[in-house]
Short mmCIF file of C-alpha atoms in Angstrom, two decimals:
data_model
loop_
_atom_site.label_atom_id
_atom_site.label_comp_id
_atom_site.label_asym_id
_atom_site.label_seq_id
_atom_site.Cartn_x
_atom_site.Cartn_y
_atom_site.Cartn_z
CA MET A 1 64.90 89.00 78.28
CA GLU A 2 61.87 87.00 79.38
CA THR A 3 58.21 88.40 79.07
CA GLY A 4 56.84 89.41 82.73
CA VAL A 5 59.93 90.03 83.61
CA THR A 6 60.52 94.43 85.02
CA GLN A 7 63.35 95.59 82.83
CA ARG A 8 65.75 98.76 83.63
CA ILE A 9 65.98 101.52 80.85
CA PHE A 10 67.73 104.33 81.89
CA ILE A 11 67.24 107.91 79.99
CA VAL A 12 69.27 110.45 79.52
CA GLU A 13 67.61 113.16 77.87
CA ASP A 14 68.64 117.45 78.91
CA ASN A 15 65.91 118.73 76.81
CA ASP A 16 63.08 118.37 79.29
CA TRP A 17 60.36 117.97 77.79
CA TYR A 18 61.42 115.50 75.53
CA GLN A 19 62.61 113.17 78.37
CA LYS A 20 59.49 113.32 80.32
CA LEU A 21 57.71 112.48 76.21
CA LEU A 22 60.64 109.35 76.17
CA VAL A 23 59.84 108.07 80.13
CA HIS A 24 56.18 107.95 79.42
CA THR A 25 56.19 106.34 75.72
CA VAL A 26 58.65 104.09 76.92
CA SER A 27 56.07 103.25 80.50
CA LEU A 28 53.58 102.44 78.12
CA ASN A 29 54.84 99.53 78.46
CA PRO A 30 54.08 97.21 81.75
CA ASP A 31 57.30 95.46 80.95
CA TYR A 32 59.87 98.96 81.31
CA GLU A 33 60.43 101.22 84.31
CA THR A 34 62.24 103.91 83.68
CA GLU A 35 64.98 106.33 85.62
CA ALA A 36 66.14 109.84 83.47
CA PHE A 37 68.83 111.86 83.95
CA SER A 38 69.58 114.93 82.50
CA THR A 39 73.37 114.84 82.20
CA GLY A 40 76.19 112.14 81.28
CA LYS A 41 77.24 112.95 84.34
CA GLU A 42 74.38 111.02 86.11
CA LEU A 43 74.91 108.05 84.44
CA LEU A 44 77.73 107.38 84.75
CA ASN A 45 77.69 108.05 88.49
CA ARG A 46 74.36 105.47 88.28
CA LEU A 47 75.80 102.60 86.74
CA ASN A 48 78.42 102.37 89.25
CA ASP A 49 75.46 100.36 91.64
CA GLU A 50 73.26 99.57 88.71
CA VAL A 51 73.48 98.58 85.32
CA PRO A 52 70.58 98.55 83.68
CA ASP A 53 68.78 96.79 80.44
CA LEU A 54 68.66 99.59 78.47
CA ILE A 55 69.60 103.19 77.81
CA THR A 56 68.22 105.76 75.69
CA MET A 57 71.06 108.73 75.20
CA ASP A 58 70.94 112.37 73.94
CA TYR A 59 73.88 112.68 71.14
CA ARG A 60 73.76 116.12 72.02
CA LEU A 61 74.62 116.73 76.16
CA PRO A 62 75.51 120.40 77.86
CA ASP A 63 77.78 117.59 79.32
CA ILE A 64 79.89 115.43 77.32
CA SER A 65 79.52 114.48 73.97
CA GLY A 66 77.57 111.28 72.54
CA GLU A 67 81.18 109.10 71.41
CA GLU A 68 82.48 109.88 74.60
CA LEU A 69 79.54 109.19 76.19
CA LEU A 70 79.04 106.30 74.78
CA GLU A 71 82.28 104.94 74.75
CA LYS A 72 82.53 104.57 78.61
CA ILE A 73 79.29 103.12 78.97
CA LYS A 74 79.98 100.31 77.10
CA ALA A 75 83.35 100.26 78.58
CA MET A 76 80.93 100.43 81.88
CA CYS A 77 78.53 98.18 80.93
CA PRO A 78 79.32 96.24 77.00
CA GLY A 79 76.59 94.66 78.25
CA THR A 80 73.49 96.64 78.18
CA GLN A 81 72.64 97.81 74.38
CA VAL A 82 72.13 101.63 73.49
CA ILE A 83 69.92 103.58 71.50
CA VAL A 84 70.97 107.21 70.16
CA ILE A 85 68.73 109.72 69.80
CA SER A 86 69.47 113.03 68.45
CA GLU A 87 68.65 115.85 65.98
CA GLN A 88 70.89 115.22 63.83
CA GLU A 89 70.55 113.69 60.48
CA GLU A 90 73.52 113.07 59.54
CA ILE A 91 74.92 109.70 58.18
CA GLU A 92 78.54 110.04 59.24
CA THR A 93 77.31 110.95 61.88
CA ALA A 94 75.01 107.74 62.77
CA VAL A 95 77.48 105.27 61.22
CA SER A 96 80.53 106.98 63.64
CA LEU A 97 77.82 106.07 66.29
CA LEU A 98 77.24 102.27 65.36
CA LYS A 99 80.33 101.53 64.47
CA LEU A 100 81.96 102.11 67.97
CA GLY A 101 78.85 100.56 70.05
CA ALA A 102 75.02 102.10 69.33
CA TYR A 103 72.33 99.16 68.73
CA ASP A 104 70.12 102.00 66.84
CA TYR A 105 70.65 106.11 65.46
CA ILE A 106 66.25 107.66 66.35
CA VAL A 107 66.07 110.59 64.96
CA LYS A 108 63.44 113.16 66.45
CA GLY A 109 60.60 113.74 64.71
CA ASN A 110 56.56 113.01 65.00
CA ASP A 111 57.34 109.00 64.23
CA LEU A 112 60.35 108.88 67.21
CA ARG A 113 57.05 107.10 69.71
CA ASN A 114 56.91 103.80 66.77
CA ARG A 115 60.05 104.16 66.21
CA LEU A 116 61.17 104.53 69.97
CA LEU A 117 58.38 100.97 70.29
CA ASN A 118 59.93 99.33 67.30
CA THR A 119 63.51 99.84 68.42
CA LEU A 120 62.84 98.67 71.46
CA ALA A 121 60.28 96.29 71.30
CA ASN A 122 62.97 94.82 68.35
CA ALA A 123 66.06 95.50 71.35
CA GLN A 124 65.01 92.65 73.19
CA ASN A 125 64.22 90.89 71.43
CA GLN A 126 68.20 90.82 70.54
CA THR A 127 69.76 90.65 73.92
CA LYS A 128 66.73 87.44 74.82
CA LEU A 129 68.18 85.71 72.16
CA LEU A 130 71.92 87.35 73.38
CA LYS A 131 71.09 85.56 76.36
CA LYS A 132 70.50 82.36 75.38
CA ILE A 133 73.26 81.71 72.77
CA GLU A 134 76.24 82.51 76.52
CA LYS A 135 73.26 80.63 78.89
CA LEU A 136 73.73 77.10 75.64
CA GLU A 137 77.91 77.75 75.56
CA LYS A 138 78.75 78.36 79.52
CA GLU A 139 76.19 74.63 79.69
CA VAL A 140 78.18 73.05 76.96
CA GLN A 141 81.18 74.74 78.30
CA THR A 142 80.81 72.42 81.52
CA LYS A 143 79.87 69.48 80.00
CA TYR A 144 83.15 69.43 78.39
CA ASN A 145 84.81 70.39 82.04
CA PHE A 146 87.13 67.19 82.85
CA SER A 147 85.86 65.69 85.92
CA ASP A 148 82.38 65.87 84.66
CA THR A 149 83.03 64.27 81.32
CA ILE A 150 86.03 62.08 81.65
CA ILE A 151 85.69 59.74 85.09
CA GLY A 152 87.81 57.02 85.63
CA GLN A 153 90.43 56.57 88.65
CA SER A 154 92.85 54.48 87.39
CA SER A 155 95.67 54.72 87.01
CA LYS A 156 96.16 54.84 83.45
CA MET A 157 92.91 57.67 83.18
CA GLN A 158 95.57 60.10 85.86
CA HIS A 159 97.77 59.54 83.34
CA ILE A 160 96.11 61.26 80.70
CA PHE A 161 94.14 63.53 83.72
CA MET A 162 97.89 65.29 83.37
CA LEU A 163 98.61 65.15 79.56
CA LEU A 164 95.02 66.89 79.14
CA GLN A 165 96.03 69.21 81.73
CA LYS A 166 99.61 70.52 79.74
CA ALA A 167 97.57 70.26 76.22
CA VAL A 168 95.14 72.60 78.23
CA SER A 169 97.78 75.56 78.92
CA ASN A 170 98.88 76.63 75.26
CA ASN A 171 98.36 75.82 71.48
CA ILE A 172 99.83 72.51 71.06
CA THR A 173 98.85 69.46 67.70
CA VAL A 174 97.21 67.26 69.58
CA SER A 175 97.01 64.05 68.53
CA ILE A 176 94.86 61.83 70.28
CA THR A 177 94.63 57.51 69.05
CA GLY A 178 92.68 54.71 70.35
CA GLU A 179 90.15 51.81 70.21
CA THR A 180 86.83 52.76 69.00
CA GLY A 181 84.41 53.49 71.61
CA THR A 182 87.45 54.93 73.70
CA GLY A 183 86.14 58.47 73.33
CA LYS A 184 88.37 59.91 71.74
CA GLU A 185 86.25 62.94 70.19
CA VAL A 186 85.11 63.63 74.32
CA ILE A 187 88.71 64.58 74.41
CA ALA A 188 89.59 66.76 71.93
CA LYS A 189 86.47 68.21 72.42
CA ALA A 190 86.98 68.11 76.53
CA ILE A 191 90.91 69.80 75.31
CA HIS A 192 88.63 72.82 73.35
CA TYR A 193 86.59 74.10 76.08
CA ASN A 194 89.21 73.94 79.10
CA SER A 195 91.10 76.30 76.62
CA ILE A 196 91.27 79.02 76.07
CA TYR A 197 90.03 79.02 72.36
CA LYS A 198 86.31 77.90 73.70
CA ASP A 199 84.59 80.93 72.80
CA LYS A 200 85.27 79.82 69.10
CA PRO A 201 83.95 76.86 67.19
CA PHE A 202 85.13 73.27 67.30
CA VAL A 203 85.07 72.01 63.77
CA ALA A 204 84.73 68.16 64.37
CA ILE A 205 86.03 66.08 60.57
CA ASN A 206 85.64 62.21 60.01
CA VAL A 207 88.75 62.14 57.23
CA ALA A 208 86.95 58.42 56.05
CA ALA A 209 83.47 60.13 55.19
CA ILE A 210 84.18 62.53 53.28
CA PRO A 211 83.88 61.73 49.18
CA LYS A 212 88.09 62.04 47.82
CA GLU A 213 85.99 64.66 45.41
CA LEU A 214 84.86 66.62 47.71
CA PHE A 215 88.53 65.91 50.53
CA GLU A 216 89.42 70.23 48.77
CA SER A 217 86.49 71.55 49.19
CA GLU A 218 85.72 69.93 52.40
CA LEU A 219 88.87 71.39 54.14
CA PHE A 220 89.28 74.69 51.88
CA GLY A 221 86.15 76.41 50.25
CA HIS A 222 85.63 77.13 47.38
CA GLU A 223 84.72 79.46 45.01
CA LYS A 224 81.08 80.14 43.34
CA GLY A 225 81.57 78.99 39.42
CA SER A 226 84.39 76.94 40.43
CA PHE A 227 83.22 73.04 39.31
CA THR A 228 80.17 71.44 38.14
CA GLY A 229 77.27 71.88 41.60
CA ALA A 230 79.36 75.09 43.17
CA ASN A 231 76.26 77.60 42.80
CA GLN A 232 78.37 79.68 45.26
CA THR A 233 80.88 80.39 47.68
CA ARG A 234 81.49 78.39 50.31
CA ILE A 235 83.87 78.64 53.13
CA GLY A 236 85.82 75.53 54.75
CA LYS A 237 86.89 74.24 57.27
CA PHE A 238 89.60 76.09 58.25
CA GLU A 239 88.51 78.66 57.68
CA GLU A 240 85.53 77.84 59.83
CA ALA A 241 87.32 77.18 62.91
CA ASP A 242 89.84 80.13 62.55
CA GLY A 243 90.96 81.36 65.84
CA GLY A 244 88.62 77.78 67.23
CA THR A 245 89.75 74.18 67.34
CA LEU A 246 89.62 71.80 64.80
CA PHE A 247 89.66 68.31 65.32
CA LEU A 248 90.68 65.80 61.98
CA ASP A 249 89.26 62.40 62.87
CA GLU A 250 90.78 58.88 61.60
CA ILE A 251 94.11 61.15 59.80
CA ALA A 252 94.33 57.81 59.31
CA GLU A 253 92.91 56.72 56.10
CA LEU A 254 93.66 60.24 54.86
CA ASP A 255 94.01 59.74 51.19
CA PRO A 256 97.71 60.00 50.21
CA VAL A 257 98.19 62.47 47.95
CA PHE A 258 95.55 65.18 49.33
CA GLN A 259 98.00 64.31 53.09
CA ALA A 260 100.96 66.50 50.76
CA LYS A 261 97.88 68.99 50.46
CA LEU A 262 96.51 68.89 54.79
CA LEU A 263 100.84 69.58 54.89
CA ARG A 264 102.01 72.44 52.92
CA ALA A 265 98.15 73.76 54.51
CA LEU A 266 99.96 73.31 58.31
CA GLN A 267 102.92 74.30 57.36
CA GLU A 268 102.75 77.57 55.83
CA ARG A 269 99.91 78.28 57.63
CA GLU A 270 97.49 79.72 54.75
CA ILE A 271 94.88 78.30 52.48
CA THR A 272 93.23 78.92 49.02
CA ARG A 273 90.09 77.94 48.01
CA VAL A 274 89.03 75.65 45.35
CA GLY A 275 88.75 77.82 41.50
CA GLY A 276 90.21 80.31 43.41
CA ASN A 277 93.91 82.47 43.99
CA LYS A 278 93.65 84.20 46.89
CA VAL A 279 95.32 82.62 49.53
CA TYR A 280 93.64 83.42 53.33
CA LYS A 281 95.36 82.53 56.23
CA PHE A 282 93.72 81.01 59.30
CA ASN A 283 95.06 80.74 62.89
CA CYS A 284 93.13 77.16 64.69
CA ARG A 285 94.37 74.63 67.08
CA ILE A 286 94.94 71.61 65.43
CA ILE A 287 92.89 67.89 66.98
CA VAL A 288 93.67 64.67 64.52
CA ALA A 289 92.60 61.10 66.19
CA THR A 290 92.72 57.59 64.50
CA HIS A 291 92.02 54.56 65.93
CA LYS A 292 95.67 53.33 63.88
CA ASN A 293 98.87 53.45 64.59
CA LEU A 294 100.53 55.78 62.86
CA LEU A 295 104.54 54.99 63.05
CA GLN A 296 103.53 51.65 62.47
CA GLU A 297 100.79 53.70 59.31
CA VAL A 298 104.66 55.43 58.22
CA LYS A 299 107.29 52.81 58.28
CA SER A 300 104.19 50.88 56.28
CA GLY A 301 103.65 53.47 53.27
CA ALA A 302 100.34 54.59 53.16
CA PHE A 303 101.70 57.39 56.06
CA ARG A 304 103.57 60.65 55.11
CA GLU A 305 106.31 60.71 57.27
CA ASP A 306 107.09 64.49 57.70
CA LEU A 307 102.99 64.96 57.64
CA TYR A 308 103.20 62.46 60.48
CA TYR A 309 105.95 64.68 63.09
CA ARG A 310 104.08 67.51 61.36
CA LEU A 311 101.03 65.80 63.46
CA PHE A 312 102.31 64.21 66.42
CA GLY A 313 102.35 67.01 69.14
CA LEU A 314 101.05 66.34 72.59
CA PRO A 315 100.76 62.24 71.37
CA ILE A 316 98.14 61.07 74.30
CA GLU A 317 96.78 57.41 74.05
CA LEU A 318 94.09 56.92 75.36
CA PRO A 319 93.17 53.47 77.35
CA PRO A 320 90.95 50.43 76.18
CA LEU A 321 88.84 50.07 79.45
CA ARG A 322 89.85 46.59 80.21
CA GLU A 323 93.54 48.32 80.86
CA ARG A 324 91.56 50.18 83.49
CA GLU A 325 90.77 48.84 86.23
CA LYS A 326 87.44 49.27 87.81
CA ASP A 327 87.00 52.88 86.05
CA ALA A 328 83.33 51.10 84.02
CA LEU A 329 82.13 50.43 87.54
CA LEU A 330 82.31 54.09 88.29
CA MET A 331 82.08 55.00 84.66
CA SER A 332 78.12 53.02 85.31
CA LYS A 333 76.91 54.56 87.80
CA SER A 334 77.80 57.83 85.64
CA PHE A 335 75.80 56.76 82.92
CA VAL A 336 72.40 54.81 84.77
CA GLU A 337 71.67 58.22 86.90
CA ARG A 338 72.33 60.09 84.36
CA PHE A 339 70.29 58.63 82.28
CA CYS A 340 67.62 57.56 84.41
CA LYS A 341 67.48 61.90 85.33
CA GLU A 342 66.99 62.45 81.71
CA ASN A 343 63.67 59.53 81.21
CA GLY A 344 62.58 61.00 84.86
CA MET A 345 63.41 57.26 85.99
CA THR A 346 64.41 55.97 89.77
CA VAL A 347 68.34 55.55 90.10
CA LYS A 348 68.90 52.97 89.73
CA LYS A 349 71.97 51.31 91.56
CA LEU A 350 74.19 47.64 89.43
CA SER A 351 73.32 44.66 92.74
CA PRO A 352 77.77 43.22 92.88
CA ALA A 353 75.87 40.42 90.71
CA ALA A 354 76.08 42.94 88.10
CA GLN A 355 79.37 44.37 89.15
CA ASN A 356 80.90 41.23 88.80
CA LYS A 357 79.52 40.77 85.73
CA LEU A 358 80.46 44.16 83.85
CA LEU A 359 84.48 43.84 85.52
CA ALA A 360 84.27 40.08 84.04
CA TYR A 361 83.80 41.33 80.82
CA PRO A 362 86.23 42.71 77.68
CA TRP A 363 84.37 45.36 76.35
CA PRO A 364 85.32 45.12 72.59
CA GLY A 365 83.87 48.26 71.69
CA ASN A 366 85.69 50.55 75.16
CA VAL A 367 83.50 53.29 76.59
CA ARG A 368 80.32 53.51 73.44
CA GLU A 369 79.59 49.90 74.97
CA LEU A 370 79.18 49.82 78.31
CA LYS A 371 77.42 53.68 77.46
CA SER A 372 74.66 51.17 75.39
CA VAL A 373 74.93 47.89 77.90
CA ILE A 374 74.29 50.56 80.07
CA GLU A 375 70.78 52.41 79.69
CA LEU A 376 69.73 49.09 77.86
CA ALA A 377 69.92 47.35 81.29
CA ALA A 378 68.67 50.35 83.40
CA VAL A 379 65.11 50.67 80.65
CA MET A 380 65.76 45.96 81.42
CA SER A 381 65.13 46.44 85.21
CA MET A 382 62.12 45.69 86.39
CA ASN A 383 63.05 47.96 89.92
CA ASP A 384 65.59 50.49 91.58
CA VAL A 385 68.15 47.38 90.53
CA ILE A 386 70.31 46.81 87.79
CA ASP A 387 71.28 42.92 88.29
CA ALA A 388 73.32 40.54 86.73
CA ASP A 389 70.49 39.76 84.58
CA ASP A 390 69.93 43.41 82.61
CA ILE A 391 72.61 43.05 81.18
CA VAL A 392 73.02 41.84 78.01
CA VAL A 393 76.86 41.85 76.80
CA ALA A 394 77.58 41.54 72.86
CA SER A 395 79.20 38.45 73.52
CA ALA A 396 79.30 37.27 77.59
CA ASP A 397 80.92 34.28 76.87
CA ILE A 398 83.82 34.73 75.11
CA LEU A 399 84.16 30.80 74.79
CA SER A 400 81.32 30.02 72.26
CA GLY A 401 82.84 31.10 68.91
CA ILE A 402 85.50 28.84 70.79
CA ILE A 403 83.92 25.45 71.15
CA ALA A 404 81.13 24.89 68.82
CA GLU A 405 84.45 23.23 66.75
CA GLU A 406 85.25 19.84 67.68
CA MET A 407 89.88 19.92 68.13
CA SER A 408 92.48 18.85 70.28
CA LEU A 409 92.56 19.83 74.07
CA ARG A 410 95.91 21.90 72.48
CA ALA A 411 94.44 23.66 69.71
CA TYR A 412 91.58 23.96 71.87
CA ASN A 413 94.22 26.14 73.65
CA ARG A 414 95.36 27.95 71.17
CA ARG A 415 92.41 29.16 69.61
CA ILE A 416 91.93 30.84 73.73
CA VAL A 417 95.54 32.24 73.12
CA GLN A 418 95.74 33.53 70.24
CA LEU A 419 92.08 35.26 71.03
CA PHE A 420 92.69 37.09 74.38
CA LEU A 421 96.59 38.54 72.50
CA ASP A 422 94.73 39.78 69.33
CA LYS A 423 91.69 41.51 72.16
CA TYR A 424 94.95 42.27 74.06
CA ASN A 425 97.09 43.97 70.98
CA ASN A 426 99.18 40.97 71.14
CA ASN A 427 100.59 42.13 74.25
CA THR A 428 101.58 38.75 76.84
CA LYS A 429 102.02 40.07 80.22
CA ILE A 430 98.07 41.45 79.80
CA VAL A 431 97.13 38.08 78.44
CA ALA A 432 99.01 35.93 80.48
CA ASP A 433 97.20 37.32 83.95
CA LYS A 434 94.49 37.36 82.41
CA LEU A 435 94.72 33.66 81.50
CA ASP A 436 97.07 33.12 85.03
CA ILE A 437 99.68 31.40 83.21
CA GLY A 438 103.29 32.60 81.71
CA GLN A 439 104.41 34.06 79.53
CA THR A 440 106.84 31.29 78.63
CA THR A 441 103.49 29.22 78.06
CA ILE A 442 102.28 31.29 75.70
CA TYR A 443 105.43 32.13 73.63
CA ARG A 444 106.30 27.96 73.81
CA MET A 445 102.25 27.71 72.12
CA LEU A 446 102.12 30.34 69.42
CA LYS A 447 106.23 28.41 68.38
CA GLU A 448 104.27 25.41 68.45
CA GLU A 449 101.44 25.89 66.30
CA GLU A 450 104.11 27.58 63.69
CA GLU A 451 105.96 24.51 63.70
CA ASP A 452 102.74 22.25 63.48
#
């Protein structure tokens, strides 16, 4: 509720004197507009036409009990705060009504007016806070809407969209792979905020960033006094994410010792805090991500095979930006518009030369690099058009490091081919297309290098 905005308050009181007192007391605040009723039935009929911001109700009405009326009010308008006013002083009655959803319970007496005004002010502040939280939650969910968050029309991204639709319709574990900067956490959040878990926490943790000695405490929590520095009980990420999503980033970096403990937790769907004996069940969706090839990590012995299959679930492999056709231009346009609007700048456009430069660059840092480059270009541009010179990339000339050395033409060619193989994960077909040579030429050059 915002100050200065009229708030509708319904008052239900069968005693005429008390009803006038309550109406007068509430009306002392010019921001409050009241409407009074003598029976519960009158109120319920009115609620079919209008939902007020707050209701005060007498506990004893001639036609309906306080408990029944409160239950009906909360069913019809769950967002409306209800203050119960009664002559009853029994603690049990007050506790019962508070459990049913009443905001407060006020006993009729000499301090009724002051208590009511204070309670109204507190209820107003709480409602304002709840509305603010609700607004922020909606903004977050909108922010991670698929169409707004994940931009791309390439064939590979259309396949990703199809997988995302499958991911949000159930609770299957999702494993996201892709090069650094491809947007793995963005994908994880998009899945969460478009699924049935969207109203519960999204808890992200970078496995590689957790010191070994703190791993169990971070994931499973600890009891007070369980180790030096454990001054109070703390819940872990599994409990924190209960009902929502736990995102384990860089899962391939998990120490082998803790792989077994994570596997057990996932199998049993339960954890035990460090220093404790009590078993805690958890119910959260698991999404993992890594820039490494997990299957290759299994073959090399660095990652447990049983944990791999437990986490594999629905695999989503994000393509690098260089393989996404003209998506870089679509994303650049979006980044420019967003950055200019956030900074009060006139929205700028990309010149044809700038677009060509964006498409020619291989983007080793992927989407993350593109976003940084575009935002810098928007700042560097002197007018409403971003030109090629405004786009500053880390290595615009990918051959600059090669030509500094003196070598034979054949050696130059081998170095160039190897550079492209490194950039494109040894995909000879892509490299052949990029260099406009045959795959057999690449194989021959590599064989010659081995023989030399």
